[in-house]
PDB file of C-alpha atoms in Angstrom:
ATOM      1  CA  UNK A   6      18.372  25.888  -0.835  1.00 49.00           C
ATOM      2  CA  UNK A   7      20.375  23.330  -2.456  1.00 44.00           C
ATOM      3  CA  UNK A   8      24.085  24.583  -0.643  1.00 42.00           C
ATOM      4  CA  UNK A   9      22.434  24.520   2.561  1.00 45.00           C
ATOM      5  CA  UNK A  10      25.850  23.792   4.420  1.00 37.00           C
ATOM      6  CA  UNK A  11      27.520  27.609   4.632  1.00 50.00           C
ATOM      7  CA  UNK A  12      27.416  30.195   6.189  1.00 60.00           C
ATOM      8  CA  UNK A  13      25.396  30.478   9.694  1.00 84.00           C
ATOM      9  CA  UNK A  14      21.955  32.583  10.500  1.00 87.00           C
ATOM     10  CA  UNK A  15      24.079  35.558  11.933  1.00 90.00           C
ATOM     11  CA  UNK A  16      26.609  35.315   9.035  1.00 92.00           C
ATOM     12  CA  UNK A  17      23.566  36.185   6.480  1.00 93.00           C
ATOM     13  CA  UNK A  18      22.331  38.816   8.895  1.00 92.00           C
ATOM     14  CA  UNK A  19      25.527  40.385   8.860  1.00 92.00           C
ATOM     15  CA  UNK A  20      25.827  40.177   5.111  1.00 94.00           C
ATOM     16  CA  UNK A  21      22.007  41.836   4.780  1.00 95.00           C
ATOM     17  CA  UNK A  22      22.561  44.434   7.103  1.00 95.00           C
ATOM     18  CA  UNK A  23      25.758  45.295   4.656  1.00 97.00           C
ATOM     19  CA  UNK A  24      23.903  45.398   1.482  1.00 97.00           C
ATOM     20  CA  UNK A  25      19.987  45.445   2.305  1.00 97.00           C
ATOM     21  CA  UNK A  26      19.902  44.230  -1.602  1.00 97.00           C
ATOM     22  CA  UNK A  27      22.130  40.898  -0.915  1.00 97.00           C
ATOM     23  CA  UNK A  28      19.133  38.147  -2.730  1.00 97.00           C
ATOM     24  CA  UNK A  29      21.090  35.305  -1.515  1.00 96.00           C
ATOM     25  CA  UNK A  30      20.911  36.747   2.156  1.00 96.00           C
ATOM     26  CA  UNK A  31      17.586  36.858   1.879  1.00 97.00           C
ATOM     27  CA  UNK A  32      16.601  33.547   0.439  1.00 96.00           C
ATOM     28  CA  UNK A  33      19.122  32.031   3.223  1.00 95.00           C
ATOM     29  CA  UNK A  34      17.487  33.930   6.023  1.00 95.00           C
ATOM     30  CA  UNK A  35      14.134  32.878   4.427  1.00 96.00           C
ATOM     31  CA  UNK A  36      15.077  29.145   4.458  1.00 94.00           C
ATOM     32  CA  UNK A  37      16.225  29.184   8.384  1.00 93.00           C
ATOM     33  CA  UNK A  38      12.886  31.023   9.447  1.00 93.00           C
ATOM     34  CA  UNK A  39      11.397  27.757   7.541  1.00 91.00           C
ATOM     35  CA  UNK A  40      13.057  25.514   8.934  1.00 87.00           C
ATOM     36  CA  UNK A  41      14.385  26.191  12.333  1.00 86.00           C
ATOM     37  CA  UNK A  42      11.374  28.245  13.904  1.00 86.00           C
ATOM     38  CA  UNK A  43       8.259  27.030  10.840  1.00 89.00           C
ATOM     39  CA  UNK A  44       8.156  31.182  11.233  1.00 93.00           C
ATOM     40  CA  UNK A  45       5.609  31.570   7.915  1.00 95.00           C
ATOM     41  CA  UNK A  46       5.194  35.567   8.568  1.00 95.00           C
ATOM     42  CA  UNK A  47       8.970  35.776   8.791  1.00 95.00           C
ATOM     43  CA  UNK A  48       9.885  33.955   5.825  1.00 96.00           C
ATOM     44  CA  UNK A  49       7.146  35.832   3.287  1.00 97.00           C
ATOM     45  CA  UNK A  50       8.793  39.149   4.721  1.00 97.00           C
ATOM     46  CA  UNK A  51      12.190  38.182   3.546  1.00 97.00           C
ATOM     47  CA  UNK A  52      11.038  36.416   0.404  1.00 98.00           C
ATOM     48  CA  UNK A  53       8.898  39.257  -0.842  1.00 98.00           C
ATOM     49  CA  UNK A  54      11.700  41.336  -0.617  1.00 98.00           C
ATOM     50  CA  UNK A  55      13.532  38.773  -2.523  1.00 98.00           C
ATOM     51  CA  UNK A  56      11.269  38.799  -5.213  1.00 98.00           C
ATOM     52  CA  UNK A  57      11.237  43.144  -5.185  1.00 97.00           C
ATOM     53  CA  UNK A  58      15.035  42.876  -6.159  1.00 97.00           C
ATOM     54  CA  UNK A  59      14.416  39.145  -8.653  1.00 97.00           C
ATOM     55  CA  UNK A  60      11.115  37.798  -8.816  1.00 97.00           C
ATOM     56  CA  UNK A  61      13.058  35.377 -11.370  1.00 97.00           C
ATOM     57  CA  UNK A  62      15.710  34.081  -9.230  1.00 98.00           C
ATOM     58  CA  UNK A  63      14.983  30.291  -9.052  1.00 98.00           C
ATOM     59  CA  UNK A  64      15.627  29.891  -4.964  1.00 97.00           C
ATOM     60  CA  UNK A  65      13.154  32.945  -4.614  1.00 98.00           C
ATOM     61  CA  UNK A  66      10.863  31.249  -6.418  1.00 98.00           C
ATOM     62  CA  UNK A  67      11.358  28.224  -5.207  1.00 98.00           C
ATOM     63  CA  UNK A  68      10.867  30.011  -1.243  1.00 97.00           C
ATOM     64  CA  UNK A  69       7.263  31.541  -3.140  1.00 98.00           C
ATOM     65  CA  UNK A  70       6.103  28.136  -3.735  1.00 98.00           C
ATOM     66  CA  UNK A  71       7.098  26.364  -0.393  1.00 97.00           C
ATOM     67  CA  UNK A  72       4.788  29.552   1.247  1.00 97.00           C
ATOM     68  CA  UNK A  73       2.063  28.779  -0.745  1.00 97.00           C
ATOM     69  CA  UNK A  74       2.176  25.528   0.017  1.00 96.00           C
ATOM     70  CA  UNK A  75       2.094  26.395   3.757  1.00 93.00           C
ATOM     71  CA  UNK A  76      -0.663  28.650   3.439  1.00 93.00           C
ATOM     72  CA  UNK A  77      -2.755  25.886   1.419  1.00 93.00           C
ATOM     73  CA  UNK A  78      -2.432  27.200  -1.777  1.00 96.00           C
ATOM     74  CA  UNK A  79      -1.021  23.646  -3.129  1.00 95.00           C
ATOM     75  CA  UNK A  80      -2.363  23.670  -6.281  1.00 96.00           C
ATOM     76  CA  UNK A  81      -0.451  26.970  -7.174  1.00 97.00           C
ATOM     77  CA  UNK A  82       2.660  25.818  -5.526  1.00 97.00           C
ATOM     78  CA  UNK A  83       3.112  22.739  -7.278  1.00 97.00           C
ATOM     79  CA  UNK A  84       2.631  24.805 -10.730  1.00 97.00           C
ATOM     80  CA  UNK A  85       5.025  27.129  -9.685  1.00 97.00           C
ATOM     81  CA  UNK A  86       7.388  24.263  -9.049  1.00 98.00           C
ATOM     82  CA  UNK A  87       6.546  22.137 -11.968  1.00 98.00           C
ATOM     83  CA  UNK A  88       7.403  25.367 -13.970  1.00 98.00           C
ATOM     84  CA  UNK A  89      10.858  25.983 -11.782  1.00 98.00           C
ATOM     85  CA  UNK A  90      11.932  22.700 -12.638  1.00 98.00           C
ATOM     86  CA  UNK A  91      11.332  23.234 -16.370  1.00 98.00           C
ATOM     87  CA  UNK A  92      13.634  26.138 -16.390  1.00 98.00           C
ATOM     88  CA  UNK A  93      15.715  24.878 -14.243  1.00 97.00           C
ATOM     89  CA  UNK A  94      16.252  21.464 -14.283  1.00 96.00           C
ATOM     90  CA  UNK A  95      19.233  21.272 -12.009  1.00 95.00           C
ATOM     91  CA  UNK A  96      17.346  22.835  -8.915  1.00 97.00           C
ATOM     92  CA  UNK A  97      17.113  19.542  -6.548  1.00 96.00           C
ATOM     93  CA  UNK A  98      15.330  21.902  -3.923  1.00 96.00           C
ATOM     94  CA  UNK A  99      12.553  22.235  -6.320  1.00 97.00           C
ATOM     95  CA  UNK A 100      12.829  18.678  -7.314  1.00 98.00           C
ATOM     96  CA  UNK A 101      12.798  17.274  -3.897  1.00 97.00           C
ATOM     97  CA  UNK A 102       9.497  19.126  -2.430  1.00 97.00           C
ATOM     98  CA  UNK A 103       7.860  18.574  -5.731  1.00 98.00           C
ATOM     99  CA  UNK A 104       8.589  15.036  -5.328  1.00 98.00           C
ATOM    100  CA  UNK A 105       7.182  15.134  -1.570  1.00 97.00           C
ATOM    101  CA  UNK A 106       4.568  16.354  -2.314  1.00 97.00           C
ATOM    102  CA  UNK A 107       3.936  14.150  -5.206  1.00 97.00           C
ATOM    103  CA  UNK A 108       4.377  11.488  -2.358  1.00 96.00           C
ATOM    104  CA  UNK A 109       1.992  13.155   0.128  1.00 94.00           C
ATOM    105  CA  UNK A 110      -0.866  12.830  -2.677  1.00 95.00           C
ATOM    106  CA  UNK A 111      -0.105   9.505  -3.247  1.00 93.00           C
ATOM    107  CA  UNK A 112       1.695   9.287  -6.214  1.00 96.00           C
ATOM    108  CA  UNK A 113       4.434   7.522  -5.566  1.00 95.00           C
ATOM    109  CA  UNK A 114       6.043   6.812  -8.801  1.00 96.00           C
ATOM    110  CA  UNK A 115       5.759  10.620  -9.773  1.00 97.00           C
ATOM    111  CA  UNK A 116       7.508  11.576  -6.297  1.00 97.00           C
ATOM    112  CA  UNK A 117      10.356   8.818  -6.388  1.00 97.00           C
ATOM    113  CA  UNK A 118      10.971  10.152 -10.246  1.00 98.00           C
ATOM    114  CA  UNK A 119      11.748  13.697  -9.050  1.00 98.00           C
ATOM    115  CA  UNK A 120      13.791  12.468  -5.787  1.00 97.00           C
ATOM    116  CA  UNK A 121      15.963  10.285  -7.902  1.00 98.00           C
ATOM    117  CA  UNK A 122      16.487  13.183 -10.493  1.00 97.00           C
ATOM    118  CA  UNK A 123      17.724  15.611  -7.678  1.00 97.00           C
ATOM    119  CA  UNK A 124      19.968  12.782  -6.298  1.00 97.00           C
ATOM    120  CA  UNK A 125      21.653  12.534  -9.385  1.00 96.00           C
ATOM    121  CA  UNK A 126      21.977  16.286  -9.697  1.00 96.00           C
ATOM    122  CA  UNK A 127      23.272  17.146  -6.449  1.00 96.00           C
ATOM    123  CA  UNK A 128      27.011  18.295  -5.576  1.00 93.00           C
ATOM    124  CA  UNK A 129      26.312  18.031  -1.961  1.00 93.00           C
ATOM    125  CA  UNK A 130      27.301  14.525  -0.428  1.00 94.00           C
ATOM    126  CA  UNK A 131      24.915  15.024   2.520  1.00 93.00           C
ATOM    127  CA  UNK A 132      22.068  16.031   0.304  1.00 94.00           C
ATOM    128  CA  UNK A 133      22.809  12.980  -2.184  1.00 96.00           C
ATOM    129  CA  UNK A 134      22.235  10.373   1.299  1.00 96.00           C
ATOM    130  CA  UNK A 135      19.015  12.116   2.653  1.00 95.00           C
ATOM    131  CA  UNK A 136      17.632  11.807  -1.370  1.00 97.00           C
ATOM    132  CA  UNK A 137      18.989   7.963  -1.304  1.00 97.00           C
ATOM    133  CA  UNK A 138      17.140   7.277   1.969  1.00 96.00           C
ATOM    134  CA  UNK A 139      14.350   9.011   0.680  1.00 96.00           C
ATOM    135  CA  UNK A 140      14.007   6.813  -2.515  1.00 97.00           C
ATOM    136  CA  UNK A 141      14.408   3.934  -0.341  1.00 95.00           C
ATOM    137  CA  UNK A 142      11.490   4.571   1.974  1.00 94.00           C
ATOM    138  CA  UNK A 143       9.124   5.708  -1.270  1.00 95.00           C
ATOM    139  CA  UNK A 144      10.246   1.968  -2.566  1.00 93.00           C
ATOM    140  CA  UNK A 145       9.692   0.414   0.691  1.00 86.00           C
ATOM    141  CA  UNK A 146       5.753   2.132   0.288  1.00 87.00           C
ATOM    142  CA  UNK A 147       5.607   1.213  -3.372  1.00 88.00           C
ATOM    143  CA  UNK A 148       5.885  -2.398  -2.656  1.00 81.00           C
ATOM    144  CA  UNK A 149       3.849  -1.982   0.714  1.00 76.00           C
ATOM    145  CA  UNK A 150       0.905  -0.835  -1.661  1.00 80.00           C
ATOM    146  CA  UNK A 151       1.575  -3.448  -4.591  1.00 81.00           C
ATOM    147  CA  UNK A 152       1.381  -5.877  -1.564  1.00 75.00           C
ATOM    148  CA  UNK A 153      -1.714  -4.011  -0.229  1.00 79.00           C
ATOM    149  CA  UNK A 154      -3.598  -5.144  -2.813  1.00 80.00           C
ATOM    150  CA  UNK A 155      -2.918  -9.183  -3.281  1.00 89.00           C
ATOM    151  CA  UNK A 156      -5.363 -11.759  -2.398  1.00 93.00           C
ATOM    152  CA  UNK A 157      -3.563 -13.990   0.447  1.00 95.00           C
ATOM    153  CA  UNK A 158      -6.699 -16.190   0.380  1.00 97.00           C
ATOM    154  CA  UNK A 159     -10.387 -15.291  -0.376  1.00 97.00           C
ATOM    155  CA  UNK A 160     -13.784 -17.340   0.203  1.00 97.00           C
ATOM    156  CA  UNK A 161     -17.103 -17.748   1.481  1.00 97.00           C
ATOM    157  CA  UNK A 162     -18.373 -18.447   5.286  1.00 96.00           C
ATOM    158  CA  UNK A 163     -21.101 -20.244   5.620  1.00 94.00           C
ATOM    159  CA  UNK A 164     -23.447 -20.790   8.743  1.00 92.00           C
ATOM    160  CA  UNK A 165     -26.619 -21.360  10.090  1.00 87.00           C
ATOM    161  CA  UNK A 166     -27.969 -17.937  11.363  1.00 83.00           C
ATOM    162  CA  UNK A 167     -30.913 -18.905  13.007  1.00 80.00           C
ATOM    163  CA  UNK A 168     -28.363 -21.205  15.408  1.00 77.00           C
ATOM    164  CA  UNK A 169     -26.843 -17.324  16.217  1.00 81.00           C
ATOM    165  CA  UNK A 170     -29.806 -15.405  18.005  1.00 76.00           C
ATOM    166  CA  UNK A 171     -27.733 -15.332  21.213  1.00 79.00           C
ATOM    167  CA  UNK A 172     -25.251 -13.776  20.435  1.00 83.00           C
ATOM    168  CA  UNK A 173     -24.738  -9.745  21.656  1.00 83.00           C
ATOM    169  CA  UNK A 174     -24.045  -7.003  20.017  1.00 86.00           C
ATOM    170  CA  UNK A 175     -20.337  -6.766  19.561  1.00 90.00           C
ATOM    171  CA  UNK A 176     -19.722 -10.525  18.123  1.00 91.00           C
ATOM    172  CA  UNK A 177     -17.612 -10.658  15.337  1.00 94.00           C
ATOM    173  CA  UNK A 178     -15.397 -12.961  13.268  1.00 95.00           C
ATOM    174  CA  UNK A 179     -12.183 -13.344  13.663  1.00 96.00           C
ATOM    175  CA  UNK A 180      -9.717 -14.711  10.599  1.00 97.00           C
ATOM    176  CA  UNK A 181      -6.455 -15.740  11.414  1.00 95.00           C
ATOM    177  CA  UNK A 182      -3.201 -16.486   9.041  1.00 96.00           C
ATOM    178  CA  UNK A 183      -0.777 -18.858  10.538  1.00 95.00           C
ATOM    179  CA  UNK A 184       2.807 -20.069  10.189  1.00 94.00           C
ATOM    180  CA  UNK A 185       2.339 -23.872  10.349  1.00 94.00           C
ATOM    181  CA  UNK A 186       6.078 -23.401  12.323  1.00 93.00           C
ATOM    182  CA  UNK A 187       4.301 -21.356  14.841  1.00 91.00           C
ATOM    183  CA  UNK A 188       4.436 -17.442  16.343  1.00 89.00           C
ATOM    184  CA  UNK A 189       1.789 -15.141  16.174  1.00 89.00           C
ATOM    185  CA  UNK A 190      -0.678 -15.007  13.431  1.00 92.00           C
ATOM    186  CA  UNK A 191       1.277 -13.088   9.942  1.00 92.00           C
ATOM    187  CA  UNK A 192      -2.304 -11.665   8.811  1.00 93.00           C
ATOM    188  CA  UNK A 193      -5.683 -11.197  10.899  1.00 94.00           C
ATOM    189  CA  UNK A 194      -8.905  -9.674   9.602  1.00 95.00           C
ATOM    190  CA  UNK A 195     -12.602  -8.647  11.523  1.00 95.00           C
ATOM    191  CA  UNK A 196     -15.801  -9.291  10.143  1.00 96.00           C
ATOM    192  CA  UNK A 197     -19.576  -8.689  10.929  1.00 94.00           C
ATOM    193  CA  UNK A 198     -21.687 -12.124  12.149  1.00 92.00           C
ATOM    194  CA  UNK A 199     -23.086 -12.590   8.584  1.00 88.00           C
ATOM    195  CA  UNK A 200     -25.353 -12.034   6.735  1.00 92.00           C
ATOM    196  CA  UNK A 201     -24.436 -15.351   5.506  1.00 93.00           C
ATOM    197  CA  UNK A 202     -23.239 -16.604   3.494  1.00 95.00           C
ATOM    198  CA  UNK A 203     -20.429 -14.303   4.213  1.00 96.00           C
ATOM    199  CA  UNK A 204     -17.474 -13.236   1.514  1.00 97.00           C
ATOM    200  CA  UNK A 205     -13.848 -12.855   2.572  1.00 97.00           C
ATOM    201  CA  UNK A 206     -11.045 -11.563   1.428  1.00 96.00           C
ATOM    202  CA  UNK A 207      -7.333 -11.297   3.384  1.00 96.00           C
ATOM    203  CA  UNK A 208      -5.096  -9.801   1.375  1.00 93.00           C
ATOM    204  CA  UNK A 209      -1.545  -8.007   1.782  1.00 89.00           C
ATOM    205  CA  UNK A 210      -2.947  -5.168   3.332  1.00 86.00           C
ATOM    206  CA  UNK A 211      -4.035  -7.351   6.232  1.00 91.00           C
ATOM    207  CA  UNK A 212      -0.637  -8.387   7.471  1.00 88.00           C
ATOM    208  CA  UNK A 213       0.793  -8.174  10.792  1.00 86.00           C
ATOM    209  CA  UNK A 214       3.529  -6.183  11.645  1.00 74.00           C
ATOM    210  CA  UNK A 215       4.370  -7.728  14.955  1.00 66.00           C
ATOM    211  CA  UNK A 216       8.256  -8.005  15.342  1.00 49.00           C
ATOM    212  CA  UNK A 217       9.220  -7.188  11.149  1.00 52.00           C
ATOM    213  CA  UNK A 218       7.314  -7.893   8.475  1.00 60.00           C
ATOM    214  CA  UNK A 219       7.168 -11.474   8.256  1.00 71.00           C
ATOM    215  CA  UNK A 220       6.502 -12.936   5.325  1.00 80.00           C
ATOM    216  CA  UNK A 221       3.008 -14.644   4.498  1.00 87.00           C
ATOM    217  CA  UNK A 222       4.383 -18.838   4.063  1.00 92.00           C
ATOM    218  CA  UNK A 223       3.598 -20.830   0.672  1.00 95.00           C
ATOM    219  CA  UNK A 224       0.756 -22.692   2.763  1.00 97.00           C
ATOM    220  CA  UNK A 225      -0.484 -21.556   6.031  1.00 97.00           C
ATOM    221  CA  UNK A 226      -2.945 -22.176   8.789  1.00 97.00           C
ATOM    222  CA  UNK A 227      -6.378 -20.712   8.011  1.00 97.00           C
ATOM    223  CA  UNK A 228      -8.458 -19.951  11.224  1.00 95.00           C
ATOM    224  CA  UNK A 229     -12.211 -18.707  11.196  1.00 95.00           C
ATOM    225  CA  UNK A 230     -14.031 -18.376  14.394  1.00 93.00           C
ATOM    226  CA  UNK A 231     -16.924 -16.386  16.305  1.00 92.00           C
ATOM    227  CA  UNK A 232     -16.291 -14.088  19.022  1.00 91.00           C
ATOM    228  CA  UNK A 233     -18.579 -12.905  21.275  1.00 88.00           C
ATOM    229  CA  UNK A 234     -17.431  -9.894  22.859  1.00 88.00           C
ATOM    230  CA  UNK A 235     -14.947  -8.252  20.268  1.00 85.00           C
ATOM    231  CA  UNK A 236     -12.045  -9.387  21.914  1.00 84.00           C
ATOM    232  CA  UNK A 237      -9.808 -11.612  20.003  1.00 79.00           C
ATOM    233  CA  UNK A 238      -7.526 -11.759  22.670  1.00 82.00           C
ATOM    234  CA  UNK A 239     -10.544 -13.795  24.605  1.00 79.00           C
ATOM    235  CA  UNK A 240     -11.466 -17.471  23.786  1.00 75.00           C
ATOM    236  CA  UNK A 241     -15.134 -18.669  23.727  1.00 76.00           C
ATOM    237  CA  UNK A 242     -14.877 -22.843  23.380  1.00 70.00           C
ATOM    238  CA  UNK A 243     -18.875 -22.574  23.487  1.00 77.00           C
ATOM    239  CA  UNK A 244     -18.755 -20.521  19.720  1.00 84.00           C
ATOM    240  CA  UNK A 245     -18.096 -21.606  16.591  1.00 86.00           C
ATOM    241  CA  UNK A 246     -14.252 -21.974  15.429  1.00 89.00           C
ATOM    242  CA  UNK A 247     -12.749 -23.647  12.328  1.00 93.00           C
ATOM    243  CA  UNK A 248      -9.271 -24.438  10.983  1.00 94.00           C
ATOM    244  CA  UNK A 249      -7.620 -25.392   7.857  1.00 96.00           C
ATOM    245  CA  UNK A 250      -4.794 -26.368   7.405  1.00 96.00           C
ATOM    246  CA  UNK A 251      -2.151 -26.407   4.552  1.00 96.00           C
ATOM    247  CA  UNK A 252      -4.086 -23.765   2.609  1.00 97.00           C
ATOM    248  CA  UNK A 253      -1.535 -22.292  -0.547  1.00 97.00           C
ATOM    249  CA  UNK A 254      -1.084 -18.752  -0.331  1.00 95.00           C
ATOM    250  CA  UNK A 255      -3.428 -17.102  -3.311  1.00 94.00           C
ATOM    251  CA  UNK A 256      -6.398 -19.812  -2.740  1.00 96.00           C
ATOM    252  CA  UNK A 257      -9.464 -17.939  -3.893  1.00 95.00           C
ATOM    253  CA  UNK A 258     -13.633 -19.234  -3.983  1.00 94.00           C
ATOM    254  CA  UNK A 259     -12.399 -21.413  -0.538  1.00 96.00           C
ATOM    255  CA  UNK A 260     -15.840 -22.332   1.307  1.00 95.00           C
ATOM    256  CA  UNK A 261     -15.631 -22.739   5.093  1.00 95.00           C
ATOM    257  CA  UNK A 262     -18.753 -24.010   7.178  1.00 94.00           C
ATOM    258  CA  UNK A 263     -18.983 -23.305  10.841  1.00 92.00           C
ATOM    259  CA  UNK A 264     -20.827 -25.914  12.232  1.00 83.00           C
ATOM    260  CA  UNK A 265     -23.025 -24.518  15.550  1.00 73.00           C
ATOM    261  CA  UNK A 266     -23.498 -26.724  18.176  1.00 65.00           C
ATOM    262  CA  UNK A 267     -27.276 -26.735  19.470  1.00 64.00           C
ATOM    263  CA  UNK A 268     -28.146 -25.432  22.238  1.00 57.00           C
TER     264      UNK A 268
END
């Protein structure tokens, strides 16, 4: 629950075994067996006692919907939230699971709405930097997905497949994105030999990650080759290869022909 800093495990014990009717006891104790031994059985024992003495009180409802959750009842759990947070709009707890789990669905926005709202409403400075870093991480997948989805350069391969008989079963094409200042290629893709002519598309969601995410250059090296065995750590001089250079990032309908050498 939201004051999570407080009193220890054995403090709430002792403060249960005092007043077996103590609801804040209870939702504490339920929290720790959540979170510091994922004890499900544990938890649901103090939190339907919880809800014996207040089935209303927000954290013990809150505590309901996290164990349905656990026990793959998500749809209910994220009603029961959505309806906590409507009568109580100040709960972050509520707002901060609701918001993960928005996030865990894939709907990012949604999520990073309800994390921001329970940053805002927190008291606790602690809680208020795991929210921030939290918001920043949902951003940092928000743009990862806008940039998921932009055409770096798209085209057609052609070739001569009757010049390609020889080639085994795990040939494949390899495309290549270069920094004309060199390093390692900032966006790679794999495609089937043909049918030909063969469309291609490398967009954002074909980038590199070696050392940072580098970003793609304003014009780049454009490499489209044949490889025999699957390996494009191997090179082949006898197969195929082009390059182009120069080629503006967001080039679309490009046509590359790979010339075959007879045998």
């Amino acid at each position: 629950t939201e004051n999570r800093v407080g009193p220890d495990e054995k403090q709430w014990e002792e403060a249960l075994a005092k007043d077996a009717n103590d609801i804040e006891a209870l939702n504490k104790l339920c929290w720790f067996e959540l979170h510091r031994r994922n004890n499900v059985g544990k938890a649901m024992e103090y939190n339907v006692r919880a809800k014996t003495i207040d089935a209303a009180n927000p954290d013990t409802r809150f505590h309901n919907a996290l164990l349905m959750f656990m026990t793959q009842m998500q749809e209910r759990a994220n009603k029961e939230l959505d309806a906590l947070i409507v009568d109580h709009p100040e709960h972050t707890d509520a707002m901060e699971f609701r918001g993960l789990f928005y996030v865990q669905s894939g709907k990012l926005a949604e999520g990073r709405a309800l994390i921001v709202r329970a940053e805002k409403a927190t008291k606790d400075g602690q809680a208020r930097m795991r929210l921030r870093r939290l918001t920043q991480q949902i951003d940092q997948r928000i743009q990862a997905a806008k940039e998921a989805d932009t055409v770096i350069v798209s085209g057609v391969i052609q070739a001569d497949s009757s010049k390609l008989n020889n080639l085994g079963p795990k040939a494949v094409i390899f495309i290549s994105l270069r920094d004309p200042a060199g390093g390692p290629p900032v966006a790679a893709k794999k495609l089937p030999v043909g049918p030909f002519p063969l469309a291609f598309k490398v967009t954002g969601g074909d980038r590199i990650r070696m050392g940072g995410q580098r970003p793609i250059p304003a014009t780049f090296n454009l490499s489209v080759r044949i490889d025999g065995d699957g390996n494009a750590m191997s090179k082949e001089p006898q197969l195929p290869g082009l390059t182009l250079t120069s080629v503006a990032k967001s080039t679309e309908d490009l046509e590359m022909q790979l010339e075959i050498p007879e045998d």
